[in-house]
């Protein structure tokens, strides 16, 4: 008997983990997931967008806009990339790869650069024309961080949860 040949690739696997992580987000508008992987294809950490530990998602706002900035989610939510970085407890993330479902904002880009991640694979770049994402790409280009768009294969995977 020969080994099966229809197994998923590393990119499919890790982006799938990022997509599954995004499903943990309680944000009613945007769910983003991230997965950090070592050079030898070991998952080191995962994250999704949400509020910091101890900040109840029932007590803090999920709105995009409110009467004041403090009435919107933006002052409180932590992005998936930063959560994945902060969730890692194993030491250095030097030369790792980050899989993320949405291209990182400028604040996450700074954290990605500072922790030593060298490659970003992203699924969606729907905010490509924003100043934040333009700044992210400028910083990534300046420090030599490679960023590539994940290309779906069209394969459907069904998870029965």
mmCIF file of C-alpha atoms in Angstrom:
data_model
loop_
_atom_site.group_PDB
_atom_site.id
_atom_site.type_symbol
_atom_site.label_atom_id
_atom_site.label_comp_id
_atom_site.label_asym_id
_atom_site.label_seq_id
_atom_site.Cartn_x
_atom_site.Cartn_y
_atom_site.Cartn_z
ATOM 1 C CA UNK A 1 0.000 0.000 0.000
ATOM 2 C CA UNK A 2 1.278 3.497 -0.856
ATOM 3 C CA UNK A 3 0.883 6.636 1.173
ATOM 4 C CA UNK A 4 -2.048 8.860 0.366
ATOM 5 C CA UNK A 5 -1.396 11.812 -1.908
ATOM 6 C CA UNK A 6 -4.378 14.046 -1.179
ATOM 7 C CA UNK A 7 -3.061 15.475 2.111
ATOM 8 C CA UNK A 8 -3.030 19.242 2.632
ATOM 9 C CA UNK A 9 0.093 21.368 2.191
ATOM 10 C CA UNK A 10 1.840 23.197 5.040
ATOM 11 C CA UNK A 11 0.364 26.497 3.819
ATOM 12 C CA UNK A 12 -3.141 25.006 3.743
ATOM 13 C CA UNK A 13 -2.649 23.547 7.208
ATOM 14 C CA UNK A 14 -1.359 26.725 8.856
ATOM 15 C CA UNK A 15 -3.814 29.051 7.132
ATOM 16 C CA UNK A 16 -6.546 26.621 8.133
ATOM 17 C CA UNK A 17 -5.413 26.936 11.758
ATOM 18 C CA UNK A 18 -5.494 30.737 11.432
ATOM 19 C CA UNK A 19 -8.990 30.564 9.921
ATOM 20 C CA UNK A 20 -10.173 28.241 12.684
ATOM 21 C CA UNK A 21 -8.661 30.601 15.284
ATOM 22 C CA UNK A 22 -10.621 33.485 13.733
ATOM 23 C CA UNK A 23 -13.798 31.590 14.531
ATOM 24 C CA UNK A 24 -13.061 32.148 18.254
ATOM 25 C CA UNK A 25 -13.452 35.916 17.840
ATOM 26 C CA UNK A 26 -16.653 37.393 19.216
ATOM 27 C CA UNK A 27 -16.337 40.554 17.122
ATOM 28 C CA UNK A 28 -19.619 40.879 15.196
ATOM 29 C CA UNK A 29 -17.965 42.612 12.232
ATOM 30 C CA UNK A 30 -14.464 41.252 11.653
ATOM 31 C CA UNK A 31 -13.007 37.931 12.779
ATOM 32 C CA UNK A 32 -9.256 37.571 12.305
ATOM 33 C CA UNK A 33 -6.997 34.669 13.225
ATOM 34 C CA UNK A 34 -3.238 34.203 13.296
ATOM 35 C CA UNK A 35 -0.832 31.279 13.585
ATOM 36 C CA UNK A 36 2.928 31.570 14.212
ATOM 37 C CA UNK A 37 5.093 28.768 12.858
ATOM 38 C CA UNK A 38 8.759 27.897 13.380
ATOM 39 C CA UNK A 39 11.227 27.261 10.565
ATOM 40 C CA UNK A 40 10.696 23.519 10.994
ATOM 41 C CA UNK A 41 6.897 23.792 10.597
ATOM 42 C CA UNK A 42 5.925 23.591 14.261
ATOM 43 C CA UNK A 43 3.003 25.687 15.479
ATOM 44 C CA UNK A 44 4.279 27.961 18.229
ATOM 45 C CA UNK A 45 1.273 30.141 18.940
ATOM 46 C CA UNK A 46 -2.159 31.235 17.762
ATOM 47 C CA UNK A 47 -4.381 34.225 18.352
ATOM 48 C CA UNK A 48 -7.607 35.919 17.364
ATOM 49 C CA UNK A 49 -8.986 39.427 17.761
ATOM 50 C CA UNK A 50 -10.690 40.126 21.067
ATOM 51 C CA UNK A 51 -10.403 41.883 24.390
ATOM 52 C CA UNK A 52 -7.529 41.412 26.853
ATOM 53 C CA UNK A 53 -7.786 38.730 29.513
ATOM 54 C CA UNK A 54 -10.082 39.914 32.287
ATOM 55 C CA UNK A 55 -11.901 42.479 30.136
ATOM 56 C CA UNK A 56 -15.321 40.927 29.740
ATOM 57 C CA UNK A 57 -16.657 40.885 26.206
ATOM 58 C CA UNK A 58 -20.061 41.495 27.775
ATOM 59 C CA UNK A 59 -18.919 44.740 29.455
ATOM 60 C CA UNK A 60 -16.858 46.367 26.697
ATOM 61 C CA UNK A 61 -18.282 47.735 23.441
ATOM 62 C CA UNK A 62 -18.189 45.893 20.113
ATOM 63 C CA UNK A 63 -19.389 48.918 18.139
ATOM 64 C CA UNK A 64 -17.278 50.447 15.388
ATOM 65 C CA UNK A 65 -18.528 53.912 16.313
ATOM 66 C CA UNK A 66 -20.035 55.368 19.447
ATOM 67 C CA UNK A 67 -20.736 58.685 21.142
ATOM 68 C CA UNK A 68 -17.025 58.852 21.983
ATOM 69 C CA UNK A 69 -13.923 56.855 21.108
ATOM 70 C CA UNK A 70 -14.325 54.963 24.376
ATOM 71 C CA UNK A 71 -17.690 53.715 23.165
ATOM 72 C CA UNK A 72 -16.110 51.781 20.291
ATOM 73 C CA UNK A 73 -14.127 48.546 20.241
ATOM 74 C CA UNK A 74 -10.914 50.129 18.948
ATOM 75 C CA UNK A 75 -9.594 51.279 22.321
ATOM 76 C CA UNK A 76 -10.026 47.807 23.795
ATOM 77 C CA UNK A 77 -9.599 45.062 21.225
ATOM 78 C CA UNK A 78 -6.309 43.286 20.644
ATOM 79 C CA UNK A 79 -5.567 42.122 17.112
ATOM 80 C CA UNK A 80 -4.932 38.461 16.353
ATOM 81 C CA UNK A 81 -1.278 38.978 15.411
ATOM 82 C CA UNK A 82 -0.450 40.730 18.682
ATOM 83 C CA UNK A 83 -2.417 38.124 20.629
ATOM 84 C CA UNK A 84 -0.432 35.334 18.953
ATOM 85 C CA UNK A 85 2.849 37.097 19.790
ATOM 86 C CA UNK A 86 1.800 37.727 23.400
ATOM 87 C CA UNK A 87 0.418 34.188 23.812
ATOM 88 C CA UNK A 88 3.804 32.648 22.986
ATOM 89 C CA UNK A 89 5.686 31.620 26.109
ATOM 90 C CA UNK A 90 8.580 29.713 24.572
ATOM 91 C CA UNK A 91 11.253 32.383 24.040
ATOM 92 C CA UNK A 92 12.249 33.870 20.723
ATOM 93 C CA UNK A 93 10.113 34.158 17.586
ATOM 94 C CA UNK A 94 13.182 34.981 15.468
ATOM 95 C CA UNK A 95 12.898 33.801 11.862
ATOM 96 C CA UNK A 96 9.347 32.516 12.286
ATOM 97 C CA UNK A 97 6.467 32.784 9.849
ATOM 98 C CA UNK A 98 3.071 34.311 10.615
ATOM 99 C CA UNK A 99 -0.109 33.144 8.906
ATOM 100 C CA UNK A 100 -2.937 35.649 9.277
ATOM 101 C CA UNK A 101 -6.375 35.969 7.747
ATOM 102 C CA UNK A 102 -6.151 39.772 7.302
ATOM 103 C CA UNK A 103 -3.074 41.829 6.382
ATOM 104 C CA UNK A 104 -1.559 43.334 9.560
ATOM 105 C CA UNK A 105 -2.149 46.945 10.567
ATOM 106 C CA UNK A 106 0.797 49.249 11.268
ATOM 107 C CA UNK A 107 0.678 48.594 15.029
ATOM 108 C CA UNK A 108 0.816 44.824 14.559
ATOM 109 C CA UNK A 109 3.520 45.280 11.923
ATOM 110 C CA UNK A 110 5.709 46.971 14.533
ATOM 111 C CA UNK A 111 5.230 44.039 16.925
ATOM 112 C CA UNK A 112 5.933 41.546 14.124
ATOM 113 C CA UNK A 113 9.166 43.348 13.281
ATOM 114 C CA UNK A 114 10.259 43.702 16.903
ATOM 115 C CA UNK A 115 9.806 40.016 17.756
ATOM 116 C CA UNK A 116 11.820 38.842 14.741
ATOM 117 C CA UNK A 117 9.161 37.239 12.540
ATOM 118 C CA UNK A 118 10.576 37.188 9.004
ATOM 119 C CA UNK A 119 7.603 36.222 6.837
ATOM 120 C CA UNK A 120 3.881 36.977 6.746
ATOM 121 C CA UNK A 121 1.384 34.927 4.749
ATOM 122 C CA UNK A 122 -1.987 36.651 4.594
ATOM 123 C CA UNK A 123 -5.373 35.586 3.252
ATOM 124 C CA UNK A 124 -7.080 38.936 2.678
ATOM 125 C CA UNK A 125 -5.832 42.473 2.069
ATOM 126 C CA UNK A 126 -9.174 44.290 1.979
ATOM 127 C CA UNK A 127 -7.688 47.373 3.665
ATOM 128 C CA UNK A 128 -4.749 47.643 1.247
ATOM 129 C CA UNK A 129 -5.564 51.268 0.423
ATOM 130 C CA UNK A 130 -5.602 52.446 4.046
ATOM 131 C CA UNK A 131 -2.735 54.449 5.490
ATOM 132 C CA UNK A 132 -2.254 51.776 8.161
ATOM 133 C CA UNK A 133 -1.621 48.924 5.723
ATOM 134 C CA UNK A 134 0.514 51.128 3.470
ATOM 135 C CA UNK A 135 2.656 51.909 6.519
ATOM 136 C CA UNK A 136 2.864 48.191 7.367
ATOM 137 C CA UNK A 137 4.144 47.345 3.901
ATOM 138 C CA UNK A 138 6.622 50.220 3.993
ATOM 139 C CA UNK A 139 8.035 48.947 7.296
ATOM 140 C CA UNK A 140 8.093 45.322 6.115
ATOM 141 C CA UNK A 141 9.912 46.376 2.935
ATOM 142 C CA UNK A 142 12.414 48.449 4.926
ATOM 143 C CA UNK A 143 13.406 45.532 7.167
ATOM 144 C CA UNK A 144 13.135 42.748 4.601
ATOM 145 C CA UNK A 145 10.075 40.944 5.935
ATOM 146 C CA UNK A 146 8.562 38.935 3.124
ATOM 147 C CA UNK A 147 4.780 39.074 2.764
ATOM 148 C CA UNK A 148 2.841 36.886 0.387
ATOM 149 C CA UNK A 149 -0.820 36.384 -0.334
ATOM 150 C CA UNK A 150 -2.138 32.929 0.408
ATOM 151 C CA UNK A 151 -3.583 31.406 -2.736
ATOM 152 C CA UNK A 152 -6.514 29.112 -1.995
ATOM 153 C CA UNK A 153 -6.502 25.857 -3.905
ATOM 154 C CA UNK A 154 -10.275 25.606 -4.065
ATOM 155 C CA UNK A 155 -10.211 22.506 -1.903
ATOM 156 C CA UNK A 156 -13.114 22.244 0.505
ATOM 157 C CA UNK A 157 -12.537 20.893 3.985
ATOM 158 C CA UNK A 158 -15.462 20.131 6.238
ATOM 159 C CA UNK A 159 -15.062 20.086 9.979
ATOM 160 C CA UNK A 160 -17.777 18.467 11.991
ATOM 161 C CA UNK A 161 -17.488 20.188 15.328
#
